[in-house]
Short mmCIF file of C-alpha atoms and ligand atoms in Angstrom, two decimals:
data_model
loop_
_atom_site.label_atom_id
_atom_site.label_comp_id
_atom_site.label_asym_id
_atom_site.label_seq_id
_atom_site.Cartn_x
_atom_site.Cartn_y
_atom_site.Cartn_z
CA UNK A 21 95.21 155.71 137.84
CA UNK A 22 95.74 153.68 141.03
CA UNK A 23 93.05 155.43 143.06
CA UNK A 24 90.41 154.59 140.44
CA UNK A 25 90.98 150.87 140.58
CA UNK A 26 90.97 148.46 143.48
CA UNK A 27 90.53 144.81 144.43
CA UNK A 28 87.28 143.90 146.12
CA UNK A 29 85.97 140.78 147.80
CA UNK A 30 83.16 139.23 145.74
CA UNK A 31 81.13 138.52 148.86
CA UNK A 32 78.84 141.54 149.30
CA UNK A 33 78.52 140.65 152.99
CA UNK A 34 82.27 141.24 153.35
CA UNK A 35 83.01 143.80 150.64
CA UNK A 36 86.59 144.45 151.81
CA UNK A 37 88.68 146.47 149.34
CA UNK A 38 92.43 146.45 148.69
CA UNK A 39 94.84 148.40 146.52
CA UNK A 40 96.06 147.00 143.21
CA UNK A 41 99.66 147.06 144.45
CA UNK A 42 98.80 144.20 146.83
CA UNK A 43 99.45 140.64 145.70
CA UNK A 44 96.37 138.67 146.75
CA UNK A 45 94.60 135.56 145.52
CA UNK A 46 91.86 135.61 148.15
CA UNK A 47 90.31 138.14 150.49
CA UNK A 48 92.55 138.30 153.61
CA UNK A 49 89.46 139.06 155.70
CA UNK A 50 87.06 136.29 154.68
CA UNK A 51 88.96 134.05 152.24
CA UNK A 52 86.62 134.54 149.29
CA UNK A 53 87.68 135.42 145.74
CA UNK A 54 88.55 138.94 144.64
CA UNK A 55 87.44 141.09 141.72
CA UNK A 56 89.19 144.00 140.06
CA UNK A 57 86.81 146.94 140.30
CA UNK A 58 86.92 150.39 138.74
CA UNK A 59 85.58 153.76 139.68
CA UNK A 60 84.22 154.26 136.15
CA UNK A 61 83.03 157.82 136.83
CA UNK A 62 86.63 158.92 137.18
CA UNK A 63 87.90 157.08 134.12
CA UNK A 64 87.35 157.78 130.46
CA UNK A 65 84.89 155.13 129.37
CA UNK A 66 83.73 154.95 125.74
CA UNK A 67 80.16 156.19 125.18
CA UNK A 68 79.51 153.31 122.80
CA UNK A 69 81.35 150.13 121.86
CA UNK A 70 81.65 151.44 118.31
CA UNK A 71 83.94 154.16 119.67
CA UNK A 72 86.54 151.45 120.27
CA UNK A 73 86.93 151.13 116.51
CA UNK A 74 89.18 154.20 116.57
CA UNK A 75 91.96 151.88 117.77
CA UNK A 76 91.79 149.75 114.64
CA UNK A 77 94.10 152.18 112.86
CA UNK A 78 96.73 152.03 115.61
CA UNK A 79 98.13 148.58 114.95
CA UNK A 80 101.68 149.95 114.98
CA UNK A 81 101.37 150.39 118.77
CA UNK A 82 101.99 146.87 120.20
CA UNK A 83 99.31 147.26 122.88
CA UNK A 84 96.72 148.40 120.33
CA UNK A 85 97.67 145.47 118.09
CA UNK A 86 96.95 143.16 121.03
CA UNK A 87 93.41 141.72 120.95
CA UNK A 88 93.37 142.24 124.73
CA UNK A 89 94.81 145.72 125.23
CA UNK A 90 92.93 147.31 122.35
CA UNK A 91 90.11 147.14 124.90
CA UNK A 92 92.25 148.75 127.62
CA UNK A 93 89.51 151.34 128.27
CA UNK A 94 87.47 148.48 129.79
CA UNK A 95 90.26 146.96 131.90
CA UNK A 96 92.35 149.99 132.86
CA UNK A 97 94.11 148.61 135.95
CA UNK A 98 97.40 150.21 134.87
CA UNK A 99 98.63 152.54 132.15
CA UNK A 100 98.53 151.19 128.59
CA UNK A 101 102.31 151.56 128.10
CA UNK A 102 102.93 149.25 131.07
CA UNK A 103 100.87 146.38 129.67
CA UNK A 104 102.68 143.20 128.63
CA UNK A 105 101.90 141.89 125.17
CA UNK A 106 103.23 139.20 122.86
CA UNK A 107 100.50 139.75 120.25
CA UNK A 108 97.73 137.76 121.93
CA UNK A 109 94.09 137.87 120.94
CA UNK A 110 94.42 137.83 117.14
CA UNK A 111 91.46 135.50 116.97
CA UNK A 112 88.58 135.07 114.60
CA UNK A 113 84.88 134.45 114.99
CA UNK A 114 84.13 131.89 112.34
CA UNK A 115 80.67 131.15 111.02
CA UNK A 116 80.40 127.41 110.48
CA UNK A 117 77.52 125.98 108.42
CA UNK A 118 78.80 122.44 108.96
CA UNK A 119 78.94 122.67 112.74
CA UNK A 120 75.57 124.47 112.76
CA UNK A 121 74.02 121.55 110.89
CA UNK A 122 75.58 119.04 113.28
CA UNK A 123 74.34 120.94 116.33
CA UNK A 124 70.88 121.61 114.87
CA UNK A 125 71.28 125.38 114.76
CA UNK A 126 69.99 127.39 111.79
CA UNK A 127 72.65 127.88 109.12
CA UNK A 128 74.40 131.20 109.62
CA UNK A 129 73.65 131.33 113.34
CA UNK A 130 76.46 129.24 114.80
CA UNK A 131 79.82 130.88 115.39
CA UNK A 132 83.10 129.42 116.59
CA UNK A 133 85.31 131.80 118.58
CA UNK A 134 88.68 130.33 117.72
CA UNK A 135 91.07 130.95 120.62
CA UNK A 136 93.60 128.40 119.37
CA UNK A 137 95.08 131.19 117.29
CA UNK A 138 96.75 132.73 120.35
CA UNK A 139 100.57 132.67 120.62
CA UNK A 140 100.60 129.65 122.95
CA UNK A 141 97.59 128.07 121.20
CA UNK A 142 94.88 128.63 123.81
CA UNK A 143 92.63 131.29 125.33
CA UNK A 144 94.93 131.46 128.36
CA UNK A 145 97.10 134.13 126.72
CA UNK A 146 94.22 136.61 127.11
CA UNK A 147 94.59 136.34 130.86
CA UNK A 148 98.31 135.74 131.05
CA UNK A 149 99.22 139.08 129.48
CA UNK A 150 97.15 140.75 132.22
CA UNK A 151 98.56 138.61 135.05
CA UNK A 152 102.17 139.13 133.93
CA UNK A 153 101.47 142.87 133.62
CA UNK A 154 100.46 142.91 137.28
CA UNK A 155 103.36 140.63 138.23
CA UNK A 156 105.76 143.09 136.58
CA UNK A 157 104.02 146.04 138.31
CA UNK A 158 104.79 144.47 141.69
CA UNK A 159 108.34 143.48 140.73
CA UNK A 160 107.86 139.69 140.70
CA UNK A 161 110.84 137.66 139.51
CA UNK A 162 109.11 134.27 139.61
CA UNK A 163 105.57 133.27 138.65
CA UNK A 164 103.90 129.92 139.28
CA UNK A 165 100.78 128.00 138.35
CA UNK A 166 99.22 124.57 138.61
CA UNK A 167 97.90 123.43 135.29
CA UNK A 168 96.23 120.82 133.15
CA UNK A 169 98.63 122.12 130.48
CA UNK A 170 97.44 125.30 128.81
CA UNK A 171 97.95 127.75 131.67
CA UNK A 172 101.47 126.40 132.10
CA UNK A 173 102.23 126.66 128.37
CA UNK A 174 101.00 130.24 128.40
CA UNK A 175 102.92 131.28 131.51
CA UNK A 176 106.06 129.60 130.16
CA UNK A 177 105.71 131.49 126.88
CA UNK A 178 105.24 134.90 128.53
CA UNK A 179 108.21 134.31 130.83
CA UNK A 180 110.42 133.23 127.95
CA UNK A 181 109.51 136.42 126.07
CA UNK A 182 109.85 138.72 129.09
CA UNK A 183 113.13 137.28 130.39
CA UNK A 184 112.62 139.10 133.71
CA UNK A 185 110.50 136.42 135.35
CA UNK A 186 111.05 132.70 135.74
CA UNK A 187 108.10 130.31 135.27
CA UNK A 188 107.57 127.56 137.84
CA UNK A 189 104.84 125.15 136.85
CA UNK A 190 103.09 122.35 138.73
CA UNK A 191 101.45 119.60 136.72
CA UNK A 192 99.79 116.31 137.62
CA UNK A 193 102.06 113.42 136.68
CA UNK A 194 100.85 111.85 133.40
CA UNK A 195 97.82 114.17 133.35
CA UNK A 196 98.85 116.54 130.60
CA UNK A 197 98.62 116.29 126.82
CA UNK A 198 101.96 116.08 125.04
CA UNK A 199 101.57 119.25 122.98
CA UNK A 200 101.25 121.26 126.19
CA UNK A 201 104.06 119.56 128.08
CA UNK A 202 106.38 120.06 125.11
CA UNK A 203 105.64 123.80 125.16
CA UNK A 204 106.48 124.24 128.85
CA UNK A 205 109.75 122.35 128.43
CA UNK A 206 110.73 124.16 125.25
CA UNK A 207 110.01 127.61 126.73
CA UNK A 208 112.36 126.78 129.58
CA UNK A 209 109.90 126.68 132.49
CA UNK A 210 110.89 124.94 135.70
CA UNK A 211 108.48 122.00 135.44
CA UNK A 212 107.43 120.04 138.51
CA UNK A 213 105.52 116.84 137.85
CA UNK A 214 103.56 116.26 141.06
CA UNK A 215 102.53 112.72 141.90
CA UNK A 216 98.80 113.44 141.79
CA UNK A 217 96.18 115.21 139.69
CA UNK A 218 95.38 118.86 138.93
CA UNK A 219 93.67 119.41 142.27
CA UNK A 220 96.73 118.14 144.14
CA UNK A 221 98.97 120.39 142.05
CA UNK A 222 96.65 123.35 142.71
CA UNK A 223 96.71 122.81 146.47
CA UNK A 224 100.51 122.50 146.50
CA UNK A 225 101.20 125.53 144.29
CA UNK A 226 99.09 127.70 146.60
CA UNK A 227 101.12 126.56 149.62
CA UNK A 228 104.51 126.75 147.95
CA UNK A 229 103.99 130.13 146.28
CA UNK A 230 102.93 131.57 149.62
CA UNK A 231 105.95 130.07 151.35
CA UNK A 232 108.47 131.23 148.74
CA UNK A 233 106.77 134.51 147.79
CA UNK A 234 106.22 133.42 144.19
CA UNK A 235 103.57 135.29 142.15
CA UNK A 236 100.60 132.98 141.45
CA UNK A 237 98.91 133.22 138.03
CA UNK A 238 96.13 130.63 138.36
CA UNK A 239 92.67 132.04 137.78
CA UNK A 240 92.29 132.85 141.48
CA UNK A 241 94.38 135.81 140.31
CA UNK A 242 91.77 138.51 139.61
CA UNK A 243 93.99 140.36 137.11
CA UNK A 244 94.09 137.32 134.86
CA UNK A 245 90.34 137.24 134.59
CA UNK A 246 90.32 140.90 133.51
CA UNK A 247 92.24 139.87 130.39
CA UNK A 248 89.84 137.04 129.67
CA UNK A 249 86.92 139.48 129.54
CA UNK A 250 88.22 140.59 126.16
CA UNK A 251 87.28 137.26 124.54
CA UNK A 252 83.69 138.48 124.83
CA UNK A 253 84.60 141.94 123.58
CA UNK A 254 86.12 140.40 120.46
CA UNK A 255 82.96 138.32 119.94
CA UNK A 256 80.88 141.50 120.11
CA UNK A 257 83.33 143.29 117.84
CA UNK A 258 83.08 140.52 115.23
CA UNK A 259 79.27 140.71 115.41
CA UNK A 260 79.56 144.48 114.89
CA UNK A 261 78.59 145.06 118.52
CA UNK A 262 75.42 142.99 118.33
CA UNK A 263 74.80 140.72 121.31
CA UNK A 264 74.35 137.00 120.46
CA UNK A 265 71.70 134.88 122.20
CA UNK A 266 74.06 132.31 123.68
CA UNK A 267 77.68 131.96 124.73
CA UNK A 268 78.63 128.30 125.19
CA UNK A 269 81.89 127.55 126.97
CA UNK A 270 83.58 124.47 128.43
CA UNK A 271 83.87 124.58 132.22
CA UNK A 272 87.00 123.44 134.09
CA UNK A 273 88.39 125.73 136.76
CA UNK A 274 85.57 128.13 135.73
CA UNK A 275 87.75 131.18 135.11
CA UNK A 276 86.46 131.82 131.61
CA UNK A 277 82.77 131.61 132.49
CA UNK A 278 83.40 133.87 135.51
CA UNK A 279 85.19 136.50 133.44
CA UNK A 280 82.55 136.38 130.68
CA UNK A 281 79.85 137.05 133.26
CA UNK A 282 81.82 139.99 134.63
CA UNK A 283 82.39 141.38 131.14
CA UNK A 284 78.69 141.38 130.27
CA UNK A 285 77.63 142.64 133.70
CA UNK A 286 80.02 145.59 133.42
CA UNK A 287 79.03 146.40 129.83
CA UNK A 288 75.39 146.35 130.82
CA UNK A 289 75.96 148.55 133.89
CA UNK A 290 77.91 150.99 131.74
CA UNK A 291 75.03 151.12 129.26
CA UNK A 292 77.24 149.76 126.46
CA UNK A 293 74.94 146.80 125.72
CA UNK A 294 71.18 146.68 126.16
CA UNK A 295 70.88 142.99 126.96
CA UNK A 296 73.07 140.18 128.29
CA UNK A 297 73.44 136.90 126.35
CA UNK A 298 72.66 133.63 128.09
CA UNK A 299 75.62 131.56 129.22
CA UNK A 300 75.89 127.78 128.95
CA UNK A 301 78.76 126.16 130.84
CA UNK A 302 79.55 122.64 129.70
CA UNK A 303 81.30 120.09 131.90
CA UNK A 304 82.77 116.78 130.81
CA UNK A 305 80.61 114.06 132.37
CA UNK A 306 83.72 112.71 134.10
CA UNK A 307 84.45 116.09 135.72
CA UNK A 308 80.99 117.35 136.54
CA UNK A 309 81.30 119.26 139.82
CA UNK A 310 79.51 122.36 138.52
CA UNK A 311 76.70 120.27 137.00
CA UNK A 312 76.13 118.52 140.31
CA UNK A 313 76.36 121.72 142.35
CA UNK A 314 74.05 123.71 140.06
CA UNK A 315 71.59 121.14 138.72
CA UNK A 316 71.43 118.54 141.50
CA UNK A 317 72.29 120.46 144.69
CA UNK A 318 70.53 123.57 143.30
CA UNK A 319 73.17 125.83 144.79
CA UNK A 320 72.93 129.40 143.50
CA UNK A 321 74.88 132.65 143.88
CA UNK A 322 71.74 134.11 145.38
CA UNK A 323 72.93 137.71 145.33
CA UNK A 324 76.09 136.73 147.20
CA UNK A 325 74.39 134.59 149.81
CA UNK A 326 75.63 131.28 148.44
CA UNK A 327 75.00 128.31 150.68
CA UNK A 328 78.67 127.67 151.54
CA UNK A 329 77.89 125.00 154.08
CA UNK A 330 76.21 123.02 151.32
CA UNK A 331 79.22 123.50 149.00
CA UNK A 332 81.59 122.33 151.75
CA UNK A 333 79.38 119.31 152.46
CA UNK A 334 79.42 118.51 148.74
CA UNK A 335 83.22 118.52 148.60
CA UNK A 336 83.47 116.53 151.81
CA UNK A 337 81.25 113.84 150.34
CA UNK A 338 83.31 113.88 147.13
CA UNK A 339 86.45 113.24 149.18
CA UNK A 340 84.80 110.63 151.40
CA UNK A 341 83.61 108.71 148.33
CA UNK A 342 87.05 109.08 146.70
CA UNK A 343 85.43 110.50 143.57
CA UNK A 344 88.10 111.80 141.15
CA UNK A 345 87.66 113.49 137.80
CA UNK A 346 88.36 111.38 134.72
CA UNK A 347 87.86 112.52 131.13
CA UNK A 348 89.64 112.42 127.77
CA UNK A 349 89.26 116.22 127.84
CA UNK A 350 92.27 116.44 130.16
CA UNK A 351 92.19 120.26 130.15
CA UNK A 352 89.00 120.21 132.19
CA UNK A 353 89.72 117.16 134.35
CA UNK A 354 89.18 119.08 137.59
CA UNK A 355 87.36 118.14 140.82
CA UNK A 356 87.39 121.43 142.72
CA UNK A 357 86.98 124.41 140.41
CA UNK A 358 88.60 127.36 142.17
CA UNK A 359 86.19 129.88 140.65
CA UNK A 360 83.03 128.02 141.58
CA UNK A 361 81.38 130.96 143.36
CA UNK A 362 82.32 133.47 140.68
CA UNK A 363 80.86 131.13 138.10
CA UNK A 364 77.61 130.85 140.08
CA UNK A 365 77.52 134.64 140.02
CA UNK A 366 78.05 134.67 136.24
CA UNK A 367 75.24 132.13 135.83
CA UNK A 368 72.95 134.46 137.78
CA UNK A 369 73.98 137.54 135.79
CA UNK A 370 73.59 135.70 132.46
CA UNK A 371 70.52 133.56 133.20
CA UNK A 372 72.84 130.63 132.63
CA UNK A 373 72.51 126.87 132.33
CA UNK A 374 74.93 124.03 133.02
CA UNK A 375 75.17 120.70 131.23
CA UNK A 376 77.55 117.77 131.03
CA UNK A 377 78.54 115.81 127.93
CA UNK A 378 80.22 112.41 127.64
CA UNK A 379 83.67 111.85 126.16
CA UNK A 380 81.92 110.16 123.21
CA UNK A 381 79.89 113.32 122.57
CA UNK A 382 83.01 115.45 122.97
CA UNK A 383 85.08 113.47 120.45
CA UNK A 384 82.25 113.27 117.91
CA UNK A 385 81.74 117.04 118.16
CA UNK A 386 85.49 117.58 117.91
CA UNK A 387 85.60 115.67 114.64
CA UNK A 388 82.96 118.06 113.24
CA UNK A 389 84.96 121.09 114.31
CA UNK A 390 87.99 119.59 112.60
CA UNK A 391 86.09 118.84 109.40
CA UNK A 392 84.24 122.19 109.32
CA UNK A 393 86.56 124.66 111.02
CA UNK A 394 90.02 125.09 112.41
CA UNK A 395 89.94 122.08 114.70
CA UNK A 396 90.30 122.09 118.46
CA UNK A 397 91.43 120.02 121.42
CA UNK A 398 88.90 117.74 123.17
CA UNK A 399 87.91 120.11 126.02
CA UNK A 400 87.02 122.84 123.54
CA UNK A 401 84.60 120.59 121.67
CA UNK A 402 82.48 120.34 124.83
CA UNK A 403 81.02 123.69 123.74
CA UNK A 404 79.77 122.22 120.45
CA UNK A 405 78.56 118.99 122.07
CA UNK A 406 76.79 121.09 124.70
CA UNK A 407 75.11 123.23 122.03
CA UNK A 408 73.83 120.10 120.28
CA UNK A 409 72.45 118.80 123.58
CA UNK A 410 70.76 122.10 124.45
CA UNK A 411 69.21 122.22 120.98
CA UNK A 412 67.88 118.67 121.40
CA UNK A 413 66.38 119.70 124.74
CA UNK A 414 64.84 122.78 123.11
CA UNK A 415 66.64 125.12 125.52
CA UNK A 416 68.46 126.73 122.61
CA UNK A 417 65.97 127.61 119.86
CA UNK A 418 66.93 126.74 116.25
CA UNK A 419 66.99 130.42 115.29
CA UNK A 420 69.13 131.52 118.26
CA UNK A 421 72.55 132.98 117.48
CA UNK A 422 75.07 130.83 119.30
CA UNK A 423 78.78 131.40 119.92
CA UNK A 424 80.83 128.35 120.92
CA UNK A 425 84.21 129.11 122.46
CA UNK A 426 86.96 126.91 121.03
CA UNK A 427 89.42 127.25 123.86
CA UNK A 428 92.49 125.40 122.57
CA UNK A 429 94.32 124.45 119.38
CA UNK A 430 93.87 121.10 117.66
CA UNK A 431 97.60 120.28 117.95
CA UNK A 432 97.55 120.46 121.75
CA UNK A 433 96.41 116.85 122.05
CA UNK A 434 97.24 114.81 118.94
CA UNK A 435 96.94 111.55 120.89
CA UNK A 436 93.16 111.80 121.19
CA UNK A 437 92.72 112.94 117.59
CA UNK A 438 94.86 110.20 116.08
CA UNK A 439 93.25 107.51 118.25
CA UNK A 440 89.80 108.63 117.02
CA UNK A 441 90.67 108.75 113.32
CA UNK A 442 93.36 106.14 112.73
CA UNK A 443 91.23 103.00 113.04
CA UNK A 444 93.93 101.17 115.03
CA UNK A 445 92.20 98.84 117.54
CA UNK A 446 95.18 98.93 119.89
CA UNK A 447 95.17 102.74 120.07
CA UNK A 448 91.39 102.66 120.50
CA UNK A 449 91.72 100.29 123.46
CA UNK A 450 94.55 102.28 125.03
CA UNK A 451 93.31 105.84 124.56
CA UNK A 452 89.54 105.86 124.00
CA UNK A 453 87.88 102.81 125.52
CA UNK A 454 88.96 103.64 129.09
CA UNK A 455 86.94 106.85 128.71
CA UNK A 456 83.78 105.05 127.69
CA UNK A 457 84.13 105.85 123.99
CA UNK A 458 82.67 102.98 121.97
CA UNK A 459 82.47 104.28 118.38
CA UNK A 460 84.31 106.61 116.05
CA UNK A 461 81.39 107.39 113.74
CA UNK A 462 83.05 110.38 112.09
CA UNK A 463 86.53 108.88 111.80
CA UNK A 464 88.56 109.86 108.74
CA UNK A 465 90.63 106.68 108.46
CA UNK A 466 94.00 106.88 106.72
CA UNK A 467 94.28 104.44 103.77
CA UNK A 468 97.13 101.95 103.85
CA UNK A 469 98.52 101.44 100.37
CA UNK A 470 101.45 99.71 98.67
CA UNK A 471 104.39 101.76 97.47
CA UNK A 472 103.06 101.50 93.92
CA UNK A 473 101.59 104.14 91.58
CA UNK A 474 98.72 101.98 90.30
CA UNK A 475 97.70 100.99 93.80
CA UNK A 476 97.84 104.62 94.93
CA UNK A 477 95.73 105.78 91.96
CA UNK A 478 93.17 103.05 92.67
CA UNK A 479 93.07 104.07 96.34
CA UNK A 480 92.46 107.74 95.48
CA UNK A 481 89.76 107.01 92.92
CA UNK A 482 88.02 104.52 95.16
N1 F0G B 20 89.48 124.53 127.61
C1 F0G B 20 90.81 124.40 127.65
C2 F0G B 20 91.52 124.05 126.39
C3 F0G B 20 91.49 124.58 128.87
O1 F0G B 20 92.82 124.46 128.90
C4 F0G B 20 90.76 124.88 130.03
C5 F0G B 20 91.43 125.05 131.32
C6 F0G B 20 89.39 125.02 129.92
C7 F0G B 20 88.77 124.82 128.70
C8 F0G B 20 88.55 125.35 131.09
O2 F0G B 20 88.58 126.71 131.34
O3 F0G B 20 89.24 126.68 133.71
O4 F0G B 20 88.40 128.74 132.64
O5 F0G B 20 86.87 126.82 133.08
N2 F0G B 20 92.62 124.79 131.55
C9 F0G B 20 93.33 125.09 132.80
C10 F0G B 20 94.81 124.86 132.63
C11 F0G B 20 92.74 124.49 133.98
O6 F0G B 20 95.49 124.60 133.63
O7 F0G B 20 95.33 124.98 131.54
P1 F0G B 20 88.25 127.27 132.79
#
């Protein structure tokens, strides 16, 4: 197996390659990000995606039960038996008439890919099973990440199940939703609250993991992104291998969008799909680095010839002006997305667009997902808010088939949900107003009622 898979620098002008037994989070030669690449000619690749259906009957094999490893043929970086699984990827693509109506998409054409159903409640488990598989391959005993909450919850869960690896997590002090913090603590992870934000935690975890030889599972880890490709494979599977017109995904550290681009590029190159869907990456307006880079600075992947000097100048100006991300969608409150260049590549491969939405738009969209679907955390609703915006602009046509990725479970961040719905002015002022939210138009207010049967009956009957 090992000779048919390798790590490769994404910069075609460098193109350095490394074995999969090496633990790398950047190209040692030029510092750019790495991909996992396969010599497909020497591997057994399915002739059609439909062929993958043969695994549906093998749910007694834990790896075939996994919504990630059932697609092992398309991410074969180690043998199937060696792959870590806790039952991730049992997700559903839900058709939502209510959300379609809200977003202005034709009924029947809007789908919600509900990743909150994963064991730790977010899409991160798709990547974490792959990263911990590689960590175990190289004999790691400790694994670390910086996180806005979901990566850390996922790593903590995998480590608690594996028992052979200790999780060390770095989080920005006061920057993480309670649902996520409670998971990391409960799963027994060593939890370091750094005085700073996600970007500070990210910079420190890189330094410390290098110094102490701890395995890093942030999305600079190319193995993690291999696992996340399968979110798109499950979307195709649910659509009986038909390609939708649009994939709409929230953008934070830009790992998901990068891995989706890679998934579609590979499927297309392998002749397994005949067209690539368009990708829309949605930032929160308060954390809009990609929007600025792509729409204002007009920086493109440009076949690998990205204007790095312009990117560096952009970040220098951001620092000089002291601009820091600030959004109620704390999961995507990120200034310096580590996968920026890979995401630019995905946007090129998928003829992509980038938009930003306000916290008001995010919370309104979130209330629709709650009322018409499984519910989600604020960051996830950026995909629905972004779809609505792109429909209003006419970029998405009303008859287009659109898949919105709901990245995290509703219970991850009850603070934002309760503040939106409860009608308590104090909570509104504390939680929502600082983020520029002015109305709760779709609030489902609880009714206060006396402890009395007649009063309760009157309240129910209006
Ligand atoms: N949605 C949720 C719920 C997330 O937790 C994240 C990222 C994203 C969207 C953005 O995804 O980084 O692939 O663009 N959360 C990371 C974390 C940063 O630490 O949990 P991305």
